[in-house]
Structure formats: structure tokens, C-alpha cells
PDB file of C-alpha atoms in Angstrom:
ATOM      1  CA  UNK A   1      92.352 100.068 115.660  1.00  0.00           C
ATOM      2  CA  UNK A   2      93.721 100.581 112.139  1.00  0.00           C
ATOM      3  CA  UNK A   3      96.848 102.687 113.326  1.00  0.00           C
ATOM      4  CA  UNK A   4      98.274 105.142 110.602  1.00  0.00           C
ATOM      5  CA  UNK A   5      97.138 104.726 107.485  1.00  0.00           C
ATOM      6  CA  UNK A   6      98.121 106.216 104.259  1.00  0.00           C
ATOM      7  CA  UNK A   7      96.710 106.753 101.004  1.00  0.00           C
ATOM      8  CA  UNK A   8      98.236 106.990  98.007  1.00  0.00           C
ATOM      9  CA  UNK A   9      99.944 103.885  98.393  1.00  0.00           C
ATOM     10  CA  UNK A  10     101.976 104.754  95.011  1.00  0.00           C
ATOM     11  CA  UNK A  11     101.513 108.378  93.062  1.00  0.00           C
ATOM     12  CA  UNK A  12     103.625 108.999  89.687  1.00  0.00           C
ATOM     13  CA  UNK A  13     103.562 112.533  89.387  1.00  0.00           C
ATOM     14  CA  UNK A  14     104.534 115.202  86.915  1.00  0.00           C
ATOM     15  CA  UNK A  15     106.996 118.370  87.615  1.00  0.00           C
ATOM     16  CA  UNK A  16     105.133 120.970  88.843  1.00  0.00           C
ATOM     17  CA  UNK A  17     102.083 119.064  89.992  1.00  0.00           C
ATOM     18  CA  UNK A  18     101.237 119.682  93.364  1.00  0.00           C
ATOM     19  CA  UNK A  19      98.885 117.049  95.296  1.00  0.00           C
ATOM     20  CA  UNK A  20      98.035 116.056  98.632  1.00  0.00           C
ATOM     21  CA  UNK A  21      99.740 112.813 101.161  1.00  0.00           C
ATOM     22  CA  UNK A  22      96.906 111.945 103.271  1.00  0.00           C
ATOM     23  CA  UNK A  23      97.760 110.230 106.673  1.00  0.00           C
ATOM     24  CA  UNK A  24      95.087 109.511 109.594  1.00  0.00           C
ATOM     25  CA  UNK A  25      95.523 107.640 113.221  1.00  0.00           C
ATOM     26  CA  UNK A  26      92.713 106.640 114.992  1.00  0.00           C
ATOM     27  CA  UNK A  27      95.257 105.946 118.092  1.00  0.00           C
ATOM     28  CA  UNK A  28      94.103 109.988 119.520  1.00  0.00           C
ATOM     29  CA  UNK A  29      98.185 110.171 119.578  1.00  0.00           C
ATOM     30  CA  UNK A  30      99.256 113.839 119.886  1.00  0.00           C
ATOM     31  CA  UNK A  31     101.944 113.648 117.651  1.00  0.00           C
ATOM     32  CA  UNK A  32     102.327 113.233 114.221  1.00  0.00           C
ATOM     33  CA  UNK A  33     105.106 113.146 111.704  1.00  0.00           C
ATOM     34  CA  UNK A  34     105.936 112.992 108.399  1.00  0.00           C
ATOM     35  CA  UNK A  35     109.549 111.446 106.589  1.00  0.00           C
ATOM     36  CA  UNK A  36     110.787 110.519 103.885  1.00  0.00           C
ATOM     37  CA  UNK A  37     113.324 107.438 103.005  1.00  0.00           C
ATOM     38  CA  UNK A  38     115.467 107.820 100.052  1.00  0.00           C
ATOM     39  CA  UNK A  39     117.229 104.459  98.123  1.00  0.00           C
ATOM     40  CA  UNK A  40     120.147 103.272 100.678  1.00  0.00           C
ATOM     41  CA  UNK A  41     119.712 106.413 103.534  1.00  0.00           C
ATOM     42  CA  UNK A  42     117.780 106.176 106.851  1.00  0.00           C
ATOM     43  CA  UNK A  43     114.082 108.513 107.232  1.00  0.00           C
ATOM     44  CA  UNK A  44     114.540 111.776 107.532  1.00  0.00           C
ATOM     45  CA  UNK A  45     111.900 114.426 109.150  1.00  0.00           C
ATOM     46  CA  UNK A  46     109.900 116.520 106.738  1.00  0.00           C
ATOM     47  CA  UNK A  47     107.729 118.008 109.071  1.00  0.00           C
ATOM     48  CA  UNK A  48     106.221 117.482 112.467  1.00  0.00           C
ATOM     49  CA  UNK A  49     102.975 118.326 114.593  1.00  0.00           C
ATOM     50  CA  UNK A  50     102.942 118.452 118.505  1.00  0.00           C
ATOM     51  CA  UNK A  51      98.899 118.387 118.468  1.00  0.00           C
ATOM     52  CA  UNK A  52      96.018 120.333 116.800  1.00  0.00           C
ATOM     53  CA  UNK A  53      96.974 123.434 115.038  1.00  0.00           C
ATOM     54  CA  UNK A  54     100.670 122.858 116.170  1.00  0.00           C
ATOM     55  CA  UNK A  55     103.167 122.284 113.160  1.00  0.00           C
ATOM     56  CA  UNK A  56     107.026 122.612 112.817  1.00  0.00           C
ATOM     57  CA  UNK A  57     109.636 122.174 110.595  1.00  0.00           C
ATOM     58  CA  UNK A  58     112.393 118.961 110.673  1.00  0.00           C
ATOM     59  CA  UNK A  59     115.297 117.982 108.793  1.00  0.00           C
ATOM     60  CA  UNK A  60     114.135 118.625 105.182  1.00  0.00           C
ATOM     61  CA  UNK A  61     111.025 120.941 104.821  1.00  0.00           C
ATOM     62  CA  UNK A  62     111.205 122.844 101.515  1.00  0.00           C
ATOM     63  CA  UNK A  63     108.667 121.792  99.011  1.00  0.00           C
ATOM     64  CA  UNK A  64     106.326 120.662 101.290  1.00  0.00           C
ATOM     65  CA  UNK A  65     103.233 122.421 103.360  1.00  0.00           C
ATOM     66  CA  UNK A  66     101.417 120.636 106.291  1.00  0.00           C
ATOM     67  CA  UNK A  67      98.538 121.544 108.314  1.00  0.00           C
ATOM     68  CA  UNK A  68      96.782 119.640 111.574  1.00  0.00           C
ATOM     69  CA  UNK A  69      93.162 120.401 111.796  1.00  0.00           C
ATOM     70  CA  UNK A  70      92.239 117.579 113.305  1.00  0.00           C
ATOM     71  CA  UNK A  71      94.046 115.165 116.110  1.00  0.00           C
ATOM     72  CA  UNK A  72      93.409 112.315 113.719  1.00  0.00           C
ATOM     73  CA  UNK A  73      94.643 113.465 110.247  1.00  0.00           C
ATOM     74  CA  UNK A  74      97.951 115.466 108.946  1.00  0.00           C
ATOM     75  CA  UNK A  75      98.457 115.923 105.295  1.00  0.00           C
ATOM     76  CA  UNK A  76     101.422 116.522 103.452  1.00  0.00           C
ATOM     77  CA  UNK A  77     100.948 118.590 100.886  1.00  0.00           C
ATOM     78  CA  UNK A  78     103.551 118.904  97.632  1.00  0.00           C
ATOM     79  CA  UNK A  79     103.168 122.376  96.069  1.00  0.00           C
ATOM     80  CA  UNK A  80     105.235 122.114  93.115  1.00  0.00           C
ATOM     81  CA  UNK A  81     106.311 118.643  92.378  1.00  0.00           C
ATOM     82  CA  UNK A  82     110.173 118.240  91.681  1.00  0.00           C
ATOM     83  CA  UNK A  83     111.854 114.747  90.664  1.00  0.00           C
ATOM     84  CA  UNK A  84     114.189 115.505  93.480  1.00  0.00           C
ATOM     85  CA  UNK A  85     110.571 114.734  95.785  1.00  0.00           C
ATOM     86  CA  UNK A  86     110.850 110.869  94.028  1.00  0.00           C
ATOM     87  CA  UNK A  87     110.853 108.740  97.300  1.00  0.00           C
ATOM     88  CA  UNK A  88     108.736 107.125  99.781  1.00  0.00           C
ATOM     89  CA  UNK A  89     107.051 108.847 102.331  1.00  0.00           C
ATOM     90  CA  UNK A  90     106.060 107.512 105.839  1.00  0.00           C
ATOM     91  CA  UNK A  91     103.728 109.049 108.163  1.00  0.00           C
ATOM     92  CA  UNK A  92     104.155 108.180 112.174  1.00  0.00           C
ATOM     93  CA  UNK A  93     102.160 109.072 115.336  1.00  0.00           C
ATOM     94  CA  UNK A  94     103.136 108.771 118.697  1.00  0.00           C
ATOM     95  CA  UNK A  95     100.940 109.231 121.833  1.00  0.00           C
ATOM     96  CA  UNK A  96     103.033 112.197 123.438  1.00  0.00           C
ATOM     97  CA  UNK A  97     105.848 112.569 125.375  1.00  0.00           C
ATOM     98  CA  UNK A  98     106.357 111.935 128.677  1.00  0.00           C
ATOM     99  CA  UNK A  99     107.995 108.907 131.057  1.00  0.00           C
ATOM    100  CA  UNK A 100     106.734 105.678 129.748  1.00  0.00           C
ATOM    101  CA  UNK A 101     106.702 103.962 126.709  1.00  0.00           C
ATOM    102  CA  UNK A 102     103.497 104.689 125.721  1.00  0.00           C
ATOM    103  CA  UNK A 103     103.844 107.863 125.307  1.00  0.00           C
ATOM    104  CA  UNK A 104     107.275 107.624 123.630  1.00  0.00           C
ATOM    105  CA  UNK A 105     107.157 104.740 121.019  1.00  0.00           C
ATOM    106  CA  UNK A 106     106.257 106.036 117.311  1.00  0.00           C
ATOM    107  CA  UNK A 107     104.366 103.944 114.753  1.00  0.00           C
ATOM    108  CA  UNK A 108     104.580 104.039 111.063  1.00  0.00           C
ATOM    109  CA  UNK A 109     102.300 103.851 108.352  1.00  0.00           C
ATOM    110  CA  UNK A 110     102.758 101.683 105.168  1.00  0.00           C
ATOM    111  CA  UNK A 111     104.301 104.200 102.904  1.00  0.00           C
ATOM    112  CA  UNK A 112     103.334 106.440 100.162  1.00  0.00           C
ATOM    113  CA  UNK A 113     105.934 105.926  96.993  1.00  0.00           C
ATOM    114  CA  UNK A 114     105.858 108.798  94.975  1.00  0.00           C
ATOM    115  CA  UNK A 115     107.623 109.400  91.505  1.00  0.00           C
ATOM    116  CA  UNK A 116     108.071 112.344  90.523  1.00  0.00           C
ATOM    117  CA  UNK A 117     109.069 112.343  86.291  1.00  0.00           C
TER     118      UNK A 117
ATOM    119  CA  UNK B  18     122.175 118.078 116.263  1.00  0.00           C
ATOM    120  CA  UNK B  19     122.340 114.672 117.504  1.00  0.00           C
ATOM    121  CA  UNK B  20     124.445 112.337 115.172  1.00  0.00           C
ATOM    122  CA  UNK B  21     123.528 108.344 114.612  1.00  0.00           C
ATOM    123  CA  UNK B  22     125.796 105.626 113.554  1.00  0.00           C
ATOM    124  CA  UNK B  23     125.028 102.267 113.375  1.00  0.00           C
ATOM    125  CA  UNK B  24     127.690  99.130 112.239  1.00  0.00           C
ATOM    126  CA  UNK B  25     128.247  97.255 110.010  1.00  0.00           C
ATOM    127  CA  UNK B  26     126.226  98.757 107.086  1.00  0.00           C
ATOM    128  CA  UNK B  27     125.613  94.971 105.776  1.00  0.00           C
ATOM    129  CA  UNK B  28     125.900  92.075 107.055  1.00  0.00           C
ATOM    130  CA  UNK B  29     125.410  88.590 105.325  1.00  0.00           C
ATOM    131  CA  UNK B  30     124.664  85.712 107.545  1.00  0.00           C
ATOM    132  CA  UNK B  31     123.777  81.950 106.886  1.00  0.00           C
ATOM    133  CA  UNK B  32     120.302  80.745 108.443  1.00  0.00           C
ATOM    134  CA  UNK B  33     120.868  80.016 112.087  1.00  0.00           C
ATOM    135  CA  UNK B  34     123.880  81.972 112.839  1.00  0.00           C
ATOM    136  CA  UNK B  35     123.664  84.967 115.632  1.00  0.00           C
ATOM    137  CA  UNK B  36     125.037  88.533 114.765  1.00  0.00           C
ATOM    138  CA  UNK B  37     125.120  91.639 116.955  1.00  0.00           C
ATOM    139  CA  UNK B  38     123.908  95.514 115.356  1.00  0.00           C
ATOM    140  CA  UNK B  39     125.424  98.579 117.276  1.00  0.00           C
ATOM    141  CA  UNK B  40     124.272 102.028 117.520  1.00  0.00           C
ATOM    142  CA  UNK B  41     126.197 104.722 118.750  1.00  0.00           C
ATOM    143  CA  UNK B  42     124.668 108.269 119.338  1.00  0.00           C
ATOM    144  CA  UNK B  43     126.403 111.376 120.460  1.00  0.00           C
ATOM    145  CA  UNK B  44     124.051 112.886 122.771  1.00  0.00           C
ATOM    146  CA  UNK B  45     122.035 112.193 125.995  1.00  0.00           C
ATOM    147  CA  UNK B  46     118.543 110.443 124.900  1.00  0.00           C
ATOM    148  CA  UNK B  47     115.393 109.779 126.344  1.00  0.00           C
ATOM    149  CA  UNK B  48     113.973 107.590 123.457  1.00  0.00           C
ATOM    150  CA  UNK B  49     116.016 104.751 121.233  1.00  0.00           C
ATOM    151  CA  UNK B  50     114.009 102.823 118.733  1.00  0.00           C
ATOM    152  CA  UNK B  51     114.916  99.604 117.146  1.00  0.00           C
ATOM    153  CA  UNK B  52     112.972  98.821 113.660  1.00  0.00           C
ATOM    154  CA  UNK B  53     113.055  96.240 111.090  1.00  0.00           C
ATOM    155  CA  UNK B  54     112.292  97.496 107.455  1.00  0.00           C
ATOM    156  CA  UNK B  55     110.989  94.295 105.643  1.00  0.00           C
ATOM    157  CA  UNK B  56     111.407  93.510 101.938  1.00  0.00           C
ATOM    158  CA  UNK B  57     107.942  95.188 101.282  1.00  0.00           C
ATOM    159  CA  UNK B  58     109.100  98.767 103.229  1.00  0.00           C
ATOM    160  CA  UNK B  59     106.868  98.097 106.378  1.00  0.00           C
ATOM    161  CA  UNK B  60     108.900  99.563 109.366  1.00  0.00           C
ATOM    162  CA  UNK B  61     108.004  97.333 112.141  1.00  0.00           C
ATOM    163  CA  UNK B  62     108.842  98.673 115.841  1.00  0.00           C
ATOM    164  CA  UNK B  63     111.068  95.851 117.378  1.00  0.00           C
ATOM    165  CA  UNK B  64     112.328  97.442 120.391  1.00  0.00           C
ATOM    166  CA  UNK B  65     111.433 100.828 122.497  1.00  0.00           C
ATOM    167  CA  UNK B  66     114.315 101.169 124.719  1.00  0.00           C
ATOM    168  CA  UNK B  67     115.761 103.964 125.953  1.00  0.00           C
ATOM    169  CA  UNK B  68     118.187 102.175 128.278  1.00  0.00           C
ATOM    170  CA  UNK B  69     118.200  98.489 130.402  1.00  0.00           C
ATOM    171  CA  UNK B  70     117.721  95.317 128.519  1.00  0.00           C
ATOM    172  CA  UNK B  71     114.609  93.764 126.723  1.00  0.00           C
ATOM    173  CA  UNK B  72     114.216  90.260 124.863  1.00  0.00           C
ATOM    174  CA  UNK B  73     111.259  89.451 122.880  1.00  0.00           C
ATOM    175  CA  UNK B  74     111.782  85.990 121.309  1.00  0.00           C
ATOM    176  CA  UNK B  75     114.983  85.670 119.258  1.00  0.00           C
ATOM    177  CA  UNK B  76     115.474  89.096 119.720  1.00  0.00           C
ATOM    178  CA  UNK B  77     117.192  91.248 122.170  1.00  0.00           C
ATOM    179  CA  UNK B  78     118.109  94.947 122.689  1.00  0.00           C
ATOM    180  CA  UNK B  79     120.897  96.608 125.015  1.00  0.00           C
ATOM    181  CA  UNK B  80     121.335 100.316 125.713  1.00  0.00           C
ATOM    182  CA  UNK B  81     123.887 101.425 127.902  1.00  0.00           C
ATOM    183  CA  UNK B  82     122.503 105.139 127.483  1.00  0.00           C
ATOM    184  CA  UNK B  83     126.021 106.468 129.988  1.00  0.00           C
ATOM    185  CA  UNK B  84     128.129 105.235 127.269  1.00  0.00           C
ATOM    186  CA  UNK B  85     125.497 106.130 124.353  1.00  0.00           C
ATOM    187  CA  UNK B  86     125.253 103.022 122.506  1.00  0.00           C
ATOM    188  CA  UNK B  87     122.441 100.573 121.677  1.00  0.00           C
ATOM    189  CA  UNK B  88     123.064  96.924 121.024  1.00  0.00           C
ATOM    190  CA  UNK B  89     120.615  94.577 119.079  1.00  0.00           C
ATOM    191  CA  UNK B  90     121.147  90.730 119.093  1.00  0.00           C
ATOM    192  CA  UNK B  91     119.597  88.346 116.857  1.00  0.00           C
ATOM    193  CA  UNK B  92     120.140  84.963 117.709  1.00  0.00           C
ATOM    194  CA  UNK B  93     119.425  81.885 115.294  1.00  0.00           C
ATOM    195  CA  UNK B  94     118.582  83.841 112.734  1.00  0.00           C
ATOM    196  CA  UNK B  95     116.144  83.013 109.923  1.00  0.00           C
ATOM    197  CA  UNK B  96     115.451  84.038 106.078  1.00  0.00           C
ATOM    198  CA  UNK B  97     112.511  85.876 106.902  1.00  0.00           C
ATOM    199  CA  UNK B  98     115.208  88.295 109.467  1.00  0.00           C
ATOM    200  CA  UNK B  99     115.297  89.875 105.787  1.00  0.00           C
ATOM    201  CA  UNK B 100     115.743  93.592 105.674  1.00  0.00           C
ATOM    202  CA  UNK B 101     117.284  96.715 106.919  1.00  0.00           C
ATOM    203  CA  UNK B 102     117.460  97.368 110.903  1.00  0.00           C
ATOM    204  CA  UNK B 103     117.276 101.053 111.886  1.00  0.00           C
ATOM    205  CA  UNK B 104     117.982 102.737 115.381  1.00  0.00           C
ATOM    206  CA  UNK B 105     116.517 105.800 116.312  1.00  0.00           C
ATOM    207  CA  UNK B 106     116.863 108.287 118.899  1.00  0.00           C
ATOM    208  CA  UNK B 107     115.367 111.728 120.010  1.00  0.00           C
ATOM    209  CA  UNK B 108     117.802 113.363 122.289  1.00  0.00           C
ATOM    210  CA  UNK B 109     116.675 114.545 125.464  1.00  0.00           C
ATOM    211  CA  UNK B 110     116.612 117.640 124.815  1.00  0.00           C
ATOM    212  CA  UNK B 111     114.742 117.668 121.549  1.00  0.00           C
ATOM    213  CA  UNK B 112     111.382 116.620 120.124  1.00  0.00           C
ATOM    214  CA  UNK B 113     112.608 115.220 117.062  1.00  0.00           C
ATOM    215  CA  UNK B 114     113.297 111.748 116.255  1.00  0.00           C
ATOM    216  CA  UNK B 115     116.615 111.255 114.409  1.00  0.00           C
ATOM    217  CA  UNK B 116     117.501 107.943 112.410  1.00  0.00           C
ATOM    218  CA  UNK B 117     120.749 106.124 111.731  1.00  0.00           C
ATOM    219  CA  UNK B 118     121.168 104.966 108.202  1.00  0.00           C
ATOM    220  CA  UNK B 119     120.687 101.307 108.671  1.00  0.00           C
ATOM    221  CA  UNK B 120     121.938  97.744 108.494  1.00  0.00           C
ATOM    222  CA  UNK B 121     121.385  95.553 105.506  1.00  0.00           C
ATOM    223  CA  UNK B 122     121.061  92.139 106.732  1.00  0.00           C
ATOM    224  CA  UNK B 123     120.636  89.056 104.067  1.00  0.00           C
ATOM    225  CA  UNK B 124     119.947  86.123 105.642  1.00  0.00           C
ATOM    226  CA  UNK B 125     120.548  83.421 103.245  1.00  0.00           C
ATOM    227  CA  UNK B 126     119.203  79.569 103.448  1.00  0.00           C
TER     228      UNK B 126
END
């Protein structure tokens, strides 16, 4: 298994660019989420999907669109780029919820570090 | 919603000395998370642990989930111990995981 992967790895962007974080898991884990980690603070959500067609909002939404057509891939997409968007962002899966540990432990991609000038 | 502190914010050690990160949360939880961000930003899942005790080499973890707090130990620590250590929690009655802000630990030679 590759996990969750990312791509970009790195993405300098210009205000008011929009473009697309692309995330995949080839774990078939229900849930997927998306953070970001600014310099010195801890991850906070962005937004979060519960399984196929299933999206909600977390911590720090505004900016940003997602969208889960598939079980294996949830994009995050950045309509209007803003320098206040310059940070790295890390997509996780998780198998579900439920009792055990497999279903409860969340994995993390390698990062996306955007710049937004 | 649920709030996550974790102590000290940084911590310098020598190579082989043992230090102990809390993590104190301020709601009922059904999933606590230990990670290690390296040098590079790779989060790396150390410990899933909700409550009860785990060890996994040099490492341990403690929750005490009655008394909300989470307790990592790292005993004869090395350089490559590197990196911020995070702890987080979803509370039990949420579906969002929440994150603590970190410890900075330098281990130095």
C-alpha cells in the first residue's frame, strides 16, 4: 500500500489563483481529512469527509471547496488564493469509526507547502 | 469545543536523558493520538491510545482518560528524537480530531 499521498509536494502561488490539492488513499478508509499547520501552531481541520459524497466543514473552512467522488481521492480546492493560505497542508484518512484501533487511528500524508505571494 | 494542552512547549535534553510530555484535554474522548513531526514535516503516528498503557521500544504512552490526561515517556533519548510531539484527541461526542499545539524537543549530542 502507498497510504495517502499528496501531490504538489510544494506550490508557490499568486493572489487570486485558485488550484487544486490532490490527496488519494488506497487504504478503502472511509474518512478523509484535510489540515493545515501554520509556523509554531498544531493542525487545524479545514474540511472533512465521512465517505463518498459526504463532506463537512472543521475548524477553518473559508477559502477552500472540497468534494469526495470517489472513496479513494478528496481534493482541496483553493478558489481564490490569499497569502493568508501560505502553509502546509496535510491530508489524513482513517478507516472509520467504531471500537478498535483500526478503525480509529488517522494517517497522514507528506504535506503539500504552499506559498501564497 | 474540546480544548488541548500539552507541557512544556520545549524542551531541550542531552542524548540519553528521559523526559515526560503531558496532555491534558477537557472533555470525555474516545480517540488520543500521539505523533512525532520530524525535521522534514512527516507526522509519524507513535501511539493510538485512547486510555491504558502501551510501550513500543523507548517509547511509552499513558492515558488516564477519568482524569483526562495523556502521558508520553521517552526514555534514553537520542538525536534523531528530533522534532515536535503532538497529542490529539476527538471527543466522544464528536467526529473531529482536535490537536494540541505541540512540544519542541531538541535533543542535542
Amino acid at each position: 500500500n502507498a497510504g495517502v499521498t499528496q501531490t504538489p509536494k510544494f506550490q508557490v502561488l499568486k493572489t487570486g489563483q485558485s488550484m487544486t490539492l490532490q490527496c488519494a488513499q488506497d487504504m478503502n478508509h472511509e474518512y478523509m481529512s484535510w489540515y493545515r499547520q501554520d509556523p509554531g501552531m498544531g493542525l487545524r481541520l479545514i474540511h472533512y469527509s465521512v465517505g463518498a459524497g459526504i463532506t463537512d466543514q472543521g475548524e477553518v473552512p473559508n477559502g477552500y471547496n472540497v468534494s469526495r467522488s470517489t472513496t479513494e481521492d478528496f481534493p482541496l480546492r483553493l478558489l481564490s488564493a490569499a497569502p493568508s493560505q501560505t502553509s502546509v497542508y496535510f491530508c489524513a484518512s482513517q478507516r472509520g469509526q467504531g471500537l478498535t484501533v483500526s478503525y480509529n487511528e488517522q494517517f497522514f500524508g507528506p504535506g503539500t507547502r504552499l506559498t501564497v505571494l | 469545543g474540546i480544548q488541548v494542552e500539552q507541557s512544556p512547549p520545549d524542551l531541550i535534553l542531552q542524548e540519553g536523558a528521559n523526559s515526560t510530555l503531558r496532555c491534558n484535554f477537557s472533555d470525555s474522548v474516545n480517540n488520543l493520538q500521539w505523533f512525532h513531526q520530524n525535521p522534514w514535516g512527516q507526522l509519524i503516528n507513535l501511539f493510538y491510545i485512547p486510555s491504558g498503557t502501551k510501550q513500543n521500544g523507548r517509547l511509552s504512552a499513558t492515558t488516564v482518560a477519568t482524569e483526562r490526561y495523556s502521558l508520553l515517556y521517552i526514555s534514553s533519548s537520542q538525536t534523531t528524537d528530533s522534532g515536535v510531539y503532538f497529542c490529539a484527541v476527538k471527543e466522544t461526542s464528536g467526529s473531529r480530531l482536535t490537536f494540541g499545539e505541540g512540544t519542541q524537543l531538541t535533543v542535542n549530542p
